Amino acid sequence: MAGITLRNLVKAYGRVRVVHGIDLDIGNHEFVVLVGPSGCGKSTTLRMIAGLEEITSGEIRIGGRLVNDLPPRKRNIAMVFQNYALYPHMTVRDNLGFGLKIAGQPKEVVAARVQEAADILGLAQLLDRTPAELSGGQRQRVAMGRAIVRHPDAFLFDEPLSNLDAKLRGQMRAEIKKLHQKVNNTVVYVTHDQVEAMTLADRIVIMRDGHIEQTGTPMEVFNRPANIFVAGFIGSPPMNQLPCSAEAGGLRLADGTVLPVPARLAGKVRPGAALILGVRPDDISPEGSGLLATGEGAMVRLTVDIAEPLGMESLLYSRLAGQEVQSKVFGPRLVSPGEVLDCRIALDRAHLFDAATGRSLEAA
Amino acid sequence: MARILTSRRAALTPLLLLLPAIATMLFVVALPLVFSLWTSFTPYRLTRPDTLYDVIGLRNYIRLMSDAAFWVAFGRTVLFLAIALNVEFLLGLGIALLINRITWGQRGLRTIMMFPMMFSPILVGFQFKFIFNDNIGILNNALQSLGLTDQAIPWLVDARLAMFSIIFAEVWMSTSVFAILLLAGLFAMPRDPLEAAKVDGCNAWQVFRHIMLPFLMPFAFIAMTIRSLDVARAYDIVAVMTGGGPAGRTELLWTLIARVGYDNARMGQANAMAYVSTLLSVLFTWYFFRKLVAARRYMGGAQ
Ligand SMILES: Nc1ncnc2c1ncn2[C@@H]1O[C@H](COP(=O)(O)OP(=O)(O)OP(=O)(O)O)[C@@H](O)[C@H]1O
Ligand SMILES: [Mg+2]
């Protein structure tokens, strides 16, 4: 068991930098999820931790030990790959036991640990099959089993669920969470799916273009996104972003509507500043049909373009200040296109970002 | 009535369409096969066609069983095959691994690697005959000028050295069969299991031994199947380099069979030998094919 520390970690392919000096402290037993859009350098970072990718500069420590120049086999980590990477010519049993066998463990220890892992993951019936004879979900479990038998210092997962269908993905997500509670190892988990990140992580690291945009617990990054990118990335459907300018009376939207400045940000708004108002769809809804709305609010008038009934709630695509916004209506309330709704914006949960830098005013 | 006729005609149509192919096959494959099998039961001599009708039963085969020269050639062929295939496999593997590692000039090298296969085996034989010639060969010449030896090494005269020289020529010409097929295997190999093995604690050798090699074996067995057929019928290189001599020291099955059939004109006996030799080829093919199927089984289905 060990924490992982990254210090000013840089990766460049030739002259192209893809990871720009990342700093990250991952605590012992912590489940950290690296999330970000495709190509942002998540896999590269993970592979550098694993030792599969050389680092250009910086430092990686696992359990306090500098591992920069150690080959993967000396880092005592286990990795689960996106397409499982099982050994095709070995049975499940041999796949699970391979790492222990290579490490020179006695046969009985290997057998016992394989059995233990098989029991945890429900693979006991499949031990004599080859990977070709398994379903996707079963292969995924074998890949995880192969990781846990070795009792490594840390687990690294690279989008382990992205090859599964939606239902199985949900199921395996729950299993990974259970597994972590059971074995309680340090985990670094890469995904581009923010739902996975929110549900699994103790701490989320949001990356973009080789930089870390924000690090925090799921609730922190959801409730206090550090910038527009994080705000748009975390949460589904994404946060509405309304350009506005600060005035003496409040925030003036593109069509002239003026909304009051949220009280908690009042001191931070400079008059004349170009801003972006961020409001989650959950926080715009007709009075009485939304989330419990007791805090400060402001009324706006929306014209509905499309309504998507989802059962418990409907998702509305409407126009506000000439821009499309998404909002939610709770309860059995049918909304038809073209309808004009008076909606309440929960300002106490709204965010303001500097239009130029994208940074949240809250942070400043 | 008419309908029965049409339907019968319809049933005959595929047969009619296949008739040319069937006739060709009969003429090209079945006829010579039956004919040669027939001659192996006669004392057929090329010079006396009338002996064709003189059936002597299994006498050719019985004589074969106690023919020491035949069995020595048989054993030598098996040895030749075993050594050549193993050496070609190891060299081919080495070449494939090296070419797989380089990133620049790979295509060019792949083409160059094929060059030896572009020459006729007869010419390769002649070339090596001159290289290994004890008086005028460049090998002895080079060894002597380098001062490594002061006498002419009898490359093609000494029994062991002659076998070595022939195997050398064979290997030179055909290693690329292994190299090409193994390289194809390396290109097809998924990268993830290799990385998984590294993380699982393998050093480079262990990755190769436990992950790469099992993946490559089906490709090696394909090459072995092809090459075992090829080497078991080896004739041209041997005939040119040593002619099976000196004094039968490099006699392989087919040089012996050719000698018996054409030089001694005892075609009946030669065909009996040929049939027994064919068994050898069938045996090797069957063996490698079984290995191939076994090795392929794990790879069944996409991973
Ligand atoms: N071998 C390489 N040579 C050059 N550039 C590379 C190489 N491997 C990756 N890159 C670049 O590095 C960047 C980061 O890649 P990486 O695989 O880490 O992305 P990712 O965040 O894992 O994306 P995804 O979600 O699509 O897997 C990408 O822009 C990619 O093009
Ligand atoms: Mg990736």
Short mmCIF file of N, CA and C in Angstrom, two decimals, chain A residues 47 52 72-73 77-79 81 83 85-90 98-99 102 132 139 146 150, chain B residues 191-193 195-203 206 210-211 214 298-303:
data_model
loop_
_atom_site.label_atom_id
_atom_site.label_comp_id
_atom_site.label_asym_id
_atom_site.label_seq_id
_atom_site.Cartn_x
_atom_site.Cartn_y
_atom_site.Cartn_z
N ARG A 47 0.24 5.78 -17.89
CA ARG A 47 1.29 4.89 -18.38
C ARG A 47 2.66 5.31 -17.86
N LEU A 52 5.32 2.30 -18.33
CA LEU A 52 5.25 1.86 -19.72
C LEU A 52 5.66 2.98 -20.67
N PRO A 72 8.61 -1.27 -15.24
CA PRO A 72 7.29 -1.54 -14.65
C PRO A 72 7.33 -2.65 -13.61
N ARG A 73 8.11 -3.70 -13.88
CA ARG A 73 8.05 -4.87 -12.99
C ARG A 73 8.58 -4.57 -11.61
N ILE A 77 3.02 -2.31 -9.15
CA ILE A 77 1.70 -1.77 -9.43
C ILE A 77 0.99 -2.78 -10.33
N ALA A 78 -0.33 -2.69 -10.39
CA ALA A 78 -1.07 -3.55 -11.30
C ALA A 78 -1.91 -2.65 -12.19
N MET A 79 -2.08 -3.07 -13.43
CA MET A 79 -2.80 -2.21 -14.36
C MET A 79 -3.89 -3.00 -15.04
N PHE A 81 -6.25 -2.82 -18.37
CA PHE A 81 -6.24 -2.10 -19.63
C PHE A 81 -7.65 -2.01 -20.22
N ASN A 83 -8.74 -2.72 -23.23
CA ASN A 83 -9.24 -3.94 -23.88
C ASN A 83 -8.69 -5.18 -23.19
N ALA A 85 -6.39 -6.91 -22.30
CA ALA A 85 -5.01 -7.39 -22.42
C ALA A 85 -4.79 -8.70 -21.71
N LEU A 86 -5.74 -9.61 -21.78
CA LEU A 86 -5.51 -10.93 -21.20
C LEU A 86 -4.53 -11.69 -22.08
N TYR A 87 -3.90 -12.71 -21.49
CA TYR A 87 -2.99 -13.53 -22.28
C TYR A 87 -3.82 -14.58 -23.00
N PRO A 88 -3.90 -14.49 -24.32
CA PRO A 88 -4.88 -15.31 -25.04
C PRO A 88 -4.61 -16.81 -24.96
N HIS A 89 -3.36 -17.19 -24.73
CA HIS A 89 -3.05 -18.61 -24.78
C HIS A 89 -3.08 -19.26 -23.40
N MET A 90 -3.53 -18.51 -22.40
CA MET A 90 -3.57 -19.09 -21.06
C MET A 90 -5.02 -19.18 -20.57
N PHE A 98 -0.34 -15.71 -13.33
CA PHE A 98 0.90 -15.50 -14.07
C PHE A 98 1.89 -14.60 -13.33
N GLY A 99 1.40 -13.47 -12.84
CA GLY A 99 2.29 -12.53 -12.17
C GLY A 99 2.96 -13.15 -10.95
N ILE A 102 5.61 -15.67 -12.08
CA ILE A 102 6.82 -14.98 -12.51
C ILE A 102 7.61 -14.48 -11.31
N ALA A 132 -10.82 -16.40 -24.92
CA ALA A 132 -11.69 -16.39 -26.10
C ALA A 132 -13.07 -16.93 -25.75
N ARG A 139 -14.29 -11.09 -19.10
CA ARG A 139 -12.89 -10.75 -19.38
C ARG A 139 -12.46 -9.59 -18.50
N ARG A 146 -6.57 -10.38 -12.19
CA ARG A 146 -5.14 -10.45 -12.41
C ARG A 146 -4.44 -9.34 -11.64
N ARG A 150 -2.03 -9.92 -7.02
CA ARG A 150 -0.64 -9.62 -6.70
C ARG A 150 -0.48 -8.74 -5.48
N ARG B 191 -0.38 -5.35 -28.69
CA ARG B 191 0.66 -4.79 -27.82
C ARG B 191 0.28 -4.90 -26.36
N ASP B 192 -1.01 -4.89 -26.10
CA ASP B 192 -1.46 -4.83 -24.71
C ASP B 192 -0.98 -6.00 -23.84
N PRO B 193 -1.12 -7.24 -24.29
CA PRO B 193 -0.65 -8.33 -23.43
C PRO B 193 0.83 -8.21 -23.09
N GLU B 195 2.45 -5.40 -22.67
CA GLU B 195 2.56 -4.39 -21.62
C GLU B 195 2.02 -4.93 -20.30
N ALA B 196 0.92 -5.69 -20.41
CA ALA B 196 0.36 -6.28 -19.19
C ALA B 196 1.41 -7.18 -18.53
N ALA B 197 2.14 -7.93 -19.35
CA ALA B 197 3.15 -8.83 -18.80
C ALA B 197 4.26 -8.05 -18.12
N LYS B 198 4.63 -6.92 -18.73
CA LYS B 198 5.68 -6.09 -18.11
C LYS B 198 5.22 -5.62 -16.74
N VAL B 199 3.98 -5.15 -16.68
CA VAL B 199 3.46 -4.67 -15.40
C VAL B 199 3.33 -5.84 -14.42
N ASP B 200 3.02 -7.01 -14.97
CA ASP B 200 2.86 -8.20 -14.14
C ASP B 200 4.20 -8.70 -13.58
N GLY B 201 5.28 -8.08 -13.98
CA GLY B 201 6.55 -8.43 -13.37
C GLY B 201 7.55 -9.12 -14.27
N CYS B 202 7.28 -9.20 -15.57
CA CYS B 202 8.20 -9.90 -16.46
C CYS B 202 9.35 -9.00 -16.89
N ASN B 203 10.53 -9.59 -16.99
CA ASN B 203 11.61 -8.88 -17.66
C ASN B 203 11.51 -9.18 -19.15
N GLN B 206 11.38 -12.81 -20.17
CA GLN B 206 10.14 -13.49 -19.76
C GLN B 206 8.96 -13.07 -20.63
N HIS B 210 7.12 -16.06 -22.48
CA HIS B 210 5.78 -16.48 -22.04
C HIS B 210 4.65 -15.87 -22.86
N ILE B 211 4.90 -14.75 -23.49
CA ILE B 211 3.80 -14.08 -24.19
C ILE B 211 4.04 -14.05 -25.70
N PRO B 214 4.61 -17.87 -27.55
CA PRO B 214 3.38 -18.63 -27.78
C PRO B 214 2.52 -18.02 -28.88
N TYR B 298 -5.89 -21.68 -28.77
CA TYR B 298 -6.02 -20.60 -27.77
C TYR B 298 -6.39 -19.30 -28.43
N MET B 299 -5.87 -19.13 -29.64
CA MET B 299 -6.06 -17.84 -30.28
C MET B 299 -7.46 -17.73 -30.86
N GLY B 300 -8.18 -18.83 -30.81
CA GLY B 300 -9.51 -18.86 -31.43
C GLY B 300 -10.35 -17.69 -30.98
N GLY B 301 -11.01 -17.05 -31.91
CA GLY B 301 -11.86 -15.91 -31.57
C GLY B 301 -11.04 -14.69 -31.26
N ALA B 302 -11.64 -13.55 -31.42
CA ALA B 302 -10.91 -12.31 -31.14
C ALA B 302 -10.76 -12.19 -29.64
N GLN B 303 -9.68 -11.58 -29.26
CA GLN B 303 -9.46 -11.42 -27.82
C GLN B 303 -9.96 -10.07 -27.38
#
